[in-house]
Coordinates of C-alpha atoms in Angstrom, one line a residue:
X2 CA 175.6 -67.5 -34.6
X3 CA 179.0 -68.2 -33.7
X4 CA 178.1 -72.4 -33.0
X5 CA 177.0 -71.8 -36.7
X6 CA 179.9 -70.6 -37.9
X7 CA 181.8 -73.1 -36.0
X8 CA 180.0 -75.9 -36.9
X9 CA 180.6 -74.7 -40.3
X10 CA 184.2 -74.2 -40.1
X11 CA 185.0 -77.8 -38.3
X12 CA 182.6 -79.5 -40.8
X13 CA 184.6 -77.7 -44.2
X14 CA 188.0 -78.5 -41.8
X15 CA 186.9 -82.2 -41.8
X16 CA 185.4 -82.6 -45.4
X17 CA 189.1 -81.2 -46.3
X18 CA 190.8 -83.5 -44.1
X19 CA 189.1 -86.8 -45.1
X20 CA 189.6 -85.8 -49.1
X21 CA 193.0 -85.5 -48.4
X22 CA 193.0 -89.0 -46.8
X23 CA 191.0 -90.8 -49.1
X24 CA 193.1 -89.5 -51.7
X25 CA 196.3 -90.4 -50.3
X26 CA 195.7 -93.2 -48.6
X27 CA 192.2 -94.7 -49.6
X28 CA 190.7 -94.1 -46.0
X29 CA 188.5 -91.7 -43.9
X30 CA 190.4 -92.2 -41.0
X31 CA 187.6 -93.2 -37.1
X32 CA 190.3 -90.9 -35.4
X33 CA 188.3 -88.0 -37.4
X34 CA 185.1 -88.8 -38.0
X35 CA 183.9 -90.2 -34.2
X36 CA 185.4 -87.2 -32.7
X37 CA 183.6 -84.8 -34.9
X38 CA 180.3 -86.5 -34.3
X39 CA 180.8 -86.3 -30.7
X40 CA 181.7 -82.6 -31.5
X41 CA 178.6 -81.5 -33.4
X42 CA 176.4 -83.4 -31.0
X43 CA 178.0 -81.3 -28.1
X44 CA 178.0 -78.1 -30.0
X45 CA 174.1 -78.3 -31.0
X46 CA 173.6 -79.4 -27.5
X47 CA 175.1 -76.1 -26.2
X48 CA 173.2 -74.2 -28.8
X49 CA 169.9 -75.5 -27.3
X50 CA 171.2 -74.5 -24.2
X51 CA 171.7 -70.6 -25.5
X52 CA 168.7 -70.8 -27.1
X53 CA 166.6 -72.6 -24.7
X54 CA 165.0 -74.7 -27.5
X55 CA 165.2 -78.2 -26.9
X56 CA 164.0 -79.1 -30.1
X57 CA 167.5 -78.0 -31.4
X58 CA 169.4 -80.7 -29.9
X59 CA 166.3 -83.6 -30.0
X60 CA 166.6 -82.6 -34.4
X61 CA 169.8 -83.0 -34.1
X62 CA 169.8 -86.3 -32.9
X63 CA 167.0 -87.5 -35.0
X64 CA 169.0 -86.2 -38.2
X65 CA 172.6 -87.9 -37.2
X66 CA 170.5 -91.7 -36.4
X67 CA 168.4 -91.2 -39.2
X68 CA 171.3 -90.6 -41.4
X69 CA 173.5 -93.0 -39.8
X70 CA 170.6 -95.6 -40.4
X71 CA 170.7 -94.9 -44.1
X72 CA 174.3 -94.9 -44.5
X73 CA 174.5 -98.2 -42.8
X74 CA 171.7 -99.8 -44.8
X75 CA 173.7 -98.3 -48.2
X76 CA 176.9 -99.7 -46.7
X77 CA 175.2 -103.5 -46.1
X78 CA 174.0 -103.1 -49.7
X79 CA 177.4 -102.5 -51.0
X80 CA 177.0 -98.6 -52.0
X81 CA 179.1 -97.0 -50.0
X82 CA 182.0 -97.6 -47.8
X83 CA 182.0 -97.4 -44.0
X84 CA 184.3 -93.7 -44.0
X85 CA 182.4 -92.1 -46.3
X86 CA 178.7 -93.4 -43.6
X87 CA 181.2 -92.0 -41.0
X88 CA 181.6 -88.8 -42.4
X89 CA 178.0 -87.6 -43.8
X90 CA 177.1 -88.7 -40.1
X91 CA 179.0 -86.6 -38.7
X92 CA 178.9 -83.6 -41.3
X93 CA 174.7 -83.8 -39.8
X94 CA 176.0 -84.0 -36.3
X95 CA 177.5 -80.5 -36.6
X96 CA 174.4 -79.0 -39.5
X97 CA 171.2 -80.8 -39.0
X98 CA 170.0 -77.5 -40.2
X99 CA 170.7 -75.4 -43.1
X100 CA 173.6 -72.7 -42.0
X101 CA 172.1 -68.7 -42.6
X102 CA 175.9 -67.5 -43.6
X103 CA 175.3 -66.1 -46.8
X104 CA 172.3 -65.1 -48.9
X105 CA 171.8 -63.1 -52.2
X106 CA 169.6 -63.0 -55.1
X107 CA 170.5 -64.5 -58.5
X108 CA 167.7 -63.6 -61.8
X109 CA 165.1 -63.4 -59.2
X110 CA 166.1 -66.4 -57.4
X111 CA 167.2 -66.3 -53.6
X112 CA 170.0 -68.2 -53.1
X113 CA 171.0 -70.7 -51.5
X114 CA 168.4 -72.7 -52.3
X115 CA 167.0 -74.5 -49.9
X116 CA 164.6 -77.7 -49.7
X117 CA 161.5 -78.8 -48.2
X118 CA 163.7 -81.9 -46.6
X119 CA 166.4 -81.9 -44.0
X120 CA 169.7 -80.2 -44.9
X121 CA 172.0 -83.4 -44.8
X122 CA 169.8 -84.9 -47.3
X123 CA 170.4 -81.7 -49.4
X124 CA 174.5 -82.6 -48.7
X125 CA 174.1 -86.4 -49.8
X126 CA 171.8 -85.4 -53.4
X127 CA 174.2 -82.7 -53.5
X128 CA 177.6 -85.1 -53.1
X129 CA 176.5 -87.8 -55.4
X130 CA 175.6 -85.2 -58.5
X131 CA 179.2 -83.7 -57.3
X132 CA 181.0 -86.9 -58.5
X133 CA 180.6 -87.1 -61.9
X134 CA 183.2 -83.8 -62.7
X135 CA 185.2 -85.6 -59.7
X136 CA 185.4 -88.8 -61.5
X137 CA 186.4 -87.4 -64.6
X138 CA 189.2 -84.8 -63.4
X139 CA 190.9 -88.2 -60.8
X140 CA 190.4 -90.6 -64.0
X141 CA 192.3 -88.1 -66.2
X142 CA 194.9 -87.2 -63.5
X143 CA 195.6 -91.4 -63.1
X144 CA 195.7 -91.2 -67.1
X145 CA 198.4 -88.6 -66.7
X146 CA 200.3 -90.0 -63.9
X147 CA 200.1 -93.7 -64.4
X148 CA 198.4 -95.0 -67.5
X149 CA 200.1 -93.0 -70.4
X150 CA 199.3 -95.7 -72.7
X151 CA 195.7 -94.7 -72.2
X152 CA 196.1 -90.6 -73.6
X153 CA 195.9 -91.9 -77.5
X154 CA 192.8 -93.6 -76.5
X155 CA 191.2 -90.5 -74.7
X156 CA 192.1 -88.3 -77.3
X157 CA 190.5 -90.0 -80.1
X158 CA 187.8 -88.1 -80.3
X159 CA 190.1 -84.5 -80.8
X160 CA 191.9 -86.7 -83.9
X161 CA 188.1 -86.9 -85.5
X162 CA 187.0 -83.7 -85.2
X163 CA 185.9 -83.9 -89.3
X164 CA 183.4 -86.7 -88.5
X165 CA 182.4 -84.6 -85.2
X166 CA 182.5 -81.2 -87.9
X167 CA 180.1 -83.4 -90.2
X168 CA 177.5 -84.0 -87.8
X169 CA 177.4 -80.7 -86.3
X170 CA 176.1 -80.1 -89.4
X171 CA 173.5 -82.1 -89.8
X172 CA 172.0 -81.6 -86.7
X173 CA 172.4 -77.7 -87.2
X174 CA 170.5 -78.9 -90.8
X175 CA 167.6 -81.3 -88.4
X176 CA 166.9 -77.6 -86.4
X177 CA 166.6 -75.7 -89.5
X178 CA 164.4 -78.1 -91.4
X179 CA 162.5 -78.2 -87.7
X180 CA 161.6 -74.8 -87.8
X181 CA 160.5 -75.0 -91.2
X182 CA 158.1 -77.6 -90.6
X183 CA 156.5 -76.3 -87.1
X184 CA 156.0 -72.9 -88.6
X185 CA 153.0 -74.7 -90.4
X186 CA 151.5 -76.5 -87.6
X187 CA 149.1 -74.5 -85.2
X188 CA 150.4 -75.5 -82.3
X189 CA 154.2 -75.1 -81.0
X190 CA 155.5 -78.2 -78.8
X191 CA 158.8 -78.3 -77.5
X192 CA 158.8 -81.9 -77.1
X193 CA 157.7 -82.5 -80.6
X194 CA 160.6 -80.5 -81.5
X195 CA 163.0 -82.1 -80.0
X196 CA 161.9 -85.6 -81.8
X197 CA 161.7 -83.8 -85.2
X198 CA 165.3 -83.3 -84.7
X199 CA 166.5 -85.9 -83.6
X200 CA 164.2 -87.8 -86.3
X201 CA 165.4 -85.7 -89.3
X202 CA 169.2 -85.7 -87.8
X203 CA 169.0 -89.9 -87.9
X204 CA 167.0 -89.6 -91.5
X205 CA 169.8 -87.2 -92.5
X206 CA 172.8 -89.2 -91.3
X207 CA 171.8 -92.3 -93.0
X208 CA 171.7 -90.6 -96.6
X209 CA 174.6 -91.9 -99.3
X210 CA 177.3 -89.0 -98.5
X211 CA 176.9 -87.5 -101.7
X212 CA 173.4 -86.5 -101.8
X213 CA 174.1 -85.9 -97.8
X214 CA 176.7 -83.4 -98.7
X215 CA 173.9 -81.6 -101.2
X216 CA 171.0 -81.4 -99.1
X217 CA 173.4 -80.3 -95.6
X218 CA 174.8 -77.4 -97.8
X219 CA 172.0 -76.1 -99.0
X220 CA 170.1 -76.4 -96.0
X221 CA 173.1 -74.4 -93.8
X222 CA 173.6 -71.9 -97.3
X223 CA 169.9 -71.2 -96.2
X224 CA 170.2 -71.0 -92.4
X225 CA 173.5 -68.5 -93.0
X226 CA 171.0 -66.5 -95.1
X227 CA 168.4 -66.2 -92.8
X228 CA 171.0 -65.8 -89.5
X229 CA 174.5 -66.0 -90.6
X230 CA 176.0 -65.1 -86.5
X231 CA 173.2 -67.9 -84.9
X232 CA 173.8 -70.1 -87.7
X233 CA 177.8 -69.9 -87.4
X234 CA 178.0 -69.5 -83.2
X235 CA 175.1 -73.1 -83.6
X236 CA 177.5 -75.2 -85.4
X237 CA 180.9 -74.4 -83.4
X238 CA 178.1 -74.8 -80.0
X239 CA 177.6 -78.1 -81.4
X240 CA 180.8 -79.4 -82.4
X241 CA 182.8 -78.6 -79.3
X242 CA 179.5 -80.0 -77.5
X243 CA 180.0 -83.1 -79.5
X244 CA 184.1 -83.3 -78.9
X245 CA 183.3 -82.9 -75.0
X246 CA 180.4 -85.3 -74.9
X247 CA 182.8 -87.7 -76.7
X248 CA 185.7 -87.3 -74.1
X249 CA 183.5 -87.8 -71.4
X250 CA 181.8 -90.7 -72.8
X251 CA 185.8 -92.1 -73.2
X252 CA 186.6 -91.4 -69.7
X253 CA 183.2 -92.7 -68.2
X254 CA 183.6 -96.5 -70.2
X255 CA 186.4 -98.1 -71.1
X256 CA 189.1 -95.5 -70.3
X257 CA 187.7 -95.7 -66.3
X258 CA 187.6 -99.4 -66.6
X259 CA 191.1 -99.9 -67.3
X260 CA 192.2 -96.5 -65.6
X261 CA 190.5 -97.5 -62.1
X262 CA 190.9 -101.5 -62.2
X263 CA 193.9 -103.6 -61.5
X264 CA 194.9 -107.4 -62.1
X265 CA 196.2 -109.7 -59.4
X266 CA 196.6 -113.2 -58.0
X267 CA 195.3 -114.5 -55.3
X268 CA 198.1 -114.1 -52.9
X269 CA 197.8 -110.3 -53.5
X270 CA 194.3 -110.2 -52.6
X271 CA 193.7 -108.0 -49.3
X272 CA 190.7 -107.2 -47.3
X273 CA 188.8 -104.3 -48.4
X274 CA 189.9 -104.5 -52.0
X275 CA 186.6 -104.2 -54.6
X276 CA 185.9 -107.1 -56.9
X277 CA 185.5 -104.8 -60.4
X278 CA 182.7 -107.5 -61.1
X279 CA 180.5 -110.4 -58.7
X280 CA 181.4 -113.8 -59.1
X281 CA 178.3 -116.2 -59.8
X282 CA 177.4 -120.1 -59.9
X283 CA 175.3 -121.9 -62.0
X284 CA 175.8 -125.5 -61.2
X285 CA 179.1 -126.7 -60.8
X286 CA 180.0 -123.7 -63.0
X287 CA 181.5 -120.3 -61.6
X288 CA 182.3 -117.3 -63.4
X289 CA 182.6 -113.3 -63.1
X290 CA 179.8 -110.8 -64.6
X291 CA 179.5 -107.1 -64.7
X292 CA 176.9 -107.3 -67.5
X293 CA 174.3 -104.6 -67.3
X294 CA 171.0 -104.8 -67.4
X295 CA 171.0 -103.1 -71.3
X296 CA 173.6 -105.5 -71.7
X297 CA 171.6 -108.4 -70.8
X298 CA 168.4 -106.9 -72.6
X299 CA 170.6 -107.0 -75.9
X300 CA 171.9 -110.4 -75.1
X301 CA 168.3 -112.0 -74.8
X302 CA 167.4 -110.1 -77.7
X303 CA 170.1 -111.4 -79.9
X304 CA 170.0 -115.2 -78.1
X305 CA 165.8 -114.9 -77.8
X306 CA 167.4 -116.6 -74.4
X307 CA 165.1 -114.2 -71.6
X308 CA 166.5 -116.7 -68.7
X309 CA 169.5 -114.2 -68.2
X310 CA 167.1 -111.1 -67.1
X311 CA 166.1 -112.7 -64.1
X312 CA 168.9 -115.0 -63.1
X313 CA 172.3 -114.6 -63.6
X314 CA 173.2 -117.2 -60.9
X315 CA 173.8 -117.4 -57.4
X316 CA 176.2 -114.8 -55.9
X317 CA 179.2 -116.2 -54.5
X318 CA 181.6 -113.4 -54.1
X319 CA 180.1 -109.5 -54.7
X320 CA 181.7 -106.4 -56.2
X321 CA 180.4 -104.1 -53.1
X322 CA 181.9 -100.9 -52.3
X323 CA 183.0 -102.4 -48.8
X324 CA 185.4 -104.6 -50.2
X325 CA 186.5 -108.3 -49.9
X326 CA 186.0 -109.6 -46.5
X327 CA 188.9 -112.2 -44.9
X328 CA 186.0 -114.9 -45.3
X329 CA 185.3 -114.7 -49.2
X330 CA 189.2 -114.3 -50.1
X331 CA 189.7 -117.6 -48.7
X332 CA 186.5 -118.7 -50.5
X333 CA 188.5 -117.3 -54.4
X334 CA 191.4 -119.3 -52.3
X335 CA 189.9 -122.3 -52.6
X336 CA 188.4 -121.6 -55.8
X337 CA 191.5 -121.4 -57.5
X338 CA 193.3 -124.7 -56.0
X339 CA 190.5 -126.6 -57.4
X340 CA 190.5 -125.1 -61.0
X341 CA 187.3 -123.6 -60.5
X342 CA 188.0 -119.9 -61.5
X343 CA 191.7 -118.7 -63.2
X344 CA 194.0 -116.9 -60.6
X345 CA 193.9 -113.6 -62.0
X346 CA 191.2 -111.3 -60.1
X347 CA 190.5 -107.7 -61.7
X348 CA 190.2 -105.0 -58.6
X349 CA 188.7 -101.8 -58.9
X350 CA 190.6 -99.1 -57.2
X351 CA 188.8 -97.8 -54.3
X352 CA 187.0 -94.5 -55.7
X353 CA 187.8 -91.5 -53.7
X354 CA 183.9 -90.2 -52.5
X355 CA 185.5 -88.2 -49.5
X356 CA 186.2 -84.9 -52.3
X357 CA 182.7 -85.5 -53.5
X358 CA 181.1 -84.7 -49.8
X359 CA 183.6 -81.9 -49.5
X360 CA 182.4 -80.3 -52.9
X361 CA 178.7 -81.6 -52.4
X362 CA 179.0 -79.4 -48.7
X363 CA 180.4 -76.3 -50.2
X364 CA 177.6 -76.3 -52.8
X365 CA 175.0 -77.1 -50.2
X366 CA 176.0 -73.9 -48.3
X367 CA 176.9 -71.5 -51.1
X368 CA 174.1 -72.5 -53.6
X369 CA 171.9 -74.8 -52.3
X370 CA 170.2 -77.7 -53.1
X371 CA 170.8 -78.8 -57.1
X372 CA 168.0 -81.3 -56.7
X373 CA 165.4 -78.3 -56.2
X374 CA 167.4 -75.7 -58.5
X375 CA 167.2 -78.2 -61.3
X376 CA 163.4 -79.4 -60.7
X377 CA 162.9 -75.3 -61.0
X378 CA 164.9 -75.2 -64.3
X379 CA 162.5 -78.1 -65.4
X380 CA 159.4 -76.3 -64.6
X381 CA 160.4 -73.2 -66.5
X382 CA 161.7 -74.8 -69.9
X383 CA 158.3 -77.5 -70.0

């Protein structure tokens, strides 16, 4: 128990270290993470001593090559960057195992939660659903600090809160009319539901405003009837749901893009900075894309041009999360002296993961895994 709570302690004491370095400085420094791999490997060797199991220390090392192996193969694809491999290794050097520190009972669930796979996994599933809300507090923080300009964009969505008002409405109309309608069938279907509304909310929307404006008011004059405290809580639900899925949609788009990306020349090109999009060649032709594939879908759709789906060109220079290498600056080098491709690059700045882990970790330990928690949530509502 107390290599548990050790092993805990060093691998919270790490997590926090390495955020505060990838914050500051962009890297997850070797001086901490090959110790602490060394560490966990020693501690869960002593453990298996105490405990005379073997099997303790043989998981161990199974869990930190197996995840080490993954890491690496996500790194060579471009997903992550070397640190943050470094550190889920050695976060499963010191708990290949789920930790027993706490455990209590939560509607009739036991908590933490654990899975039917090994615990690091749980830390990665649990890291990578732990970035989202990171993303969106460190783009709005760069917003604030740095890109001021960008506020009046973000807060567009506050400035319209009539338009956001009117279709509150409507949808709170869509429900109503819902009901109405399934009360009459003999069978109640929650996914058929869920289409009536969103069906009714498009047929709705699309209506000349005048007649929109009399058949949303007497529909909600009726709902207030029936419920006036479910009908009046539904709406203001709704509308602040609508302002903060609006926010979040302008941080996660063009807001990141031009909060997270720089532009410079060649000459101020480094090694390890991201490419915010590949470069491609097509002949003697190069040029950047960061086209997605609903991007390209719409494109063929619009062009009746279904070439682009399958081939976009050959990659010359990627926009991987490992970064530029020495090689392939000198490649945009010689690019640009030849008037292939204009000397101005965007970068993407480096995206802080190291907080994500840390957060990912304390849920892991404290709740569980969200993977399994929300799969149960699934099974209950369907």
């Amino acid at each position: 128990m107390v290599i548990e709570l050790l092993s805990v302690f060093i691998a919270l004491l790490a997590c926090f270290y390495a955020s505060y370095s990838d914050i500051k400085r962009g890297i997850i420094p070797n001086r901490l993470t090959f110790p602490v791999i060394g560490l966990g490997l020693l501690l869960n060797g002593a453990r298996a001593l105490m405990e005379s199991d073997p099997w303790i220390f043989i998981y161990t090392a199974i869990f930190t090559a197996g995840i080490f192996a993954l890491g690496y193969i996500l790194w060579r694809m471009g997903a992550w960057a070397g640190g943050d491999v470094k550190l889920f290794t050695a976060v499963t050097s010191l708990l290949p195992f789920q930790p027993s520190l706490v455990s209590y009972s939560f509607l009739g669930t036991a908590f933490p939660v654990t899975a039917s796979y090994p615990f690091p996994l749980t830390v990665i599933i649990n890291s990578i659903l732990a970035l989202l809300p990171f993303l969106l507090v460190y783009v709005f923080f760069i917003i604030y600090t740095s890109r001021r300009h960008l506020m009046d964009e973000f807060m567009e969505p506050l400035r319209q809160y009539r338009t956001s008002m009117v279709l509150a409405l409507v949808i709170t109309s869509a429900v109503t009319l819902t009901f109405l309608i399934t009360d009459f069938l003999p069978f109640q279907i929650i996914v058929l539901s869920l289409i009536l509304v969103y069906l009714l909310t498009m047929v709705i929307s699309r209506l000349p405003p005048r007649i929109k404006a009399v058949i949303v008011s007497v529909i909600i004059v009726y709902s207030l009837y029936k419920n006036f405290e479910l009908t009046v809580s539904g709406v203001v639900i709704l509308w602040v749901s609508i302002t903060v899925i609006q926010l979040i949609r302008k941080l996660l788009t063009s807001i990141t893009r031009e909060a997270l990306q720089d532009t410079m020349g060649v000459d101020e090109l480094k090694e390890g900075m991201i490419l915010a999009s590949t470069l491609y060649r097509k002949g003697d032709e190069y040029y950047f894309d960061d086209s997605s594939l609903l991007d390209r879908f719409r494109t063929a759709a619009r062009t009746g041009d279904v070439s682009a789906l399958t081939y976009r060109g050959e990659p010359v220079v990627s926009a991987m999360a490992a970064g530029l290498r020495e090689e392939e600056i000198e490649t945009l080098r010689d690019l640009v002296s030849r008037g292939k491709i204009k000397d101005e690059f965007r970068i993407r700045r480096g995206m802080p993961f190291a907080p994500a882990i840390f957060i990912g970790l304390l849920v892991s330990l404290l709740i569980g895994d969200l993977a399994m928690i929300l799969f149960r949530l699934f099974d209950i509502i369907f």
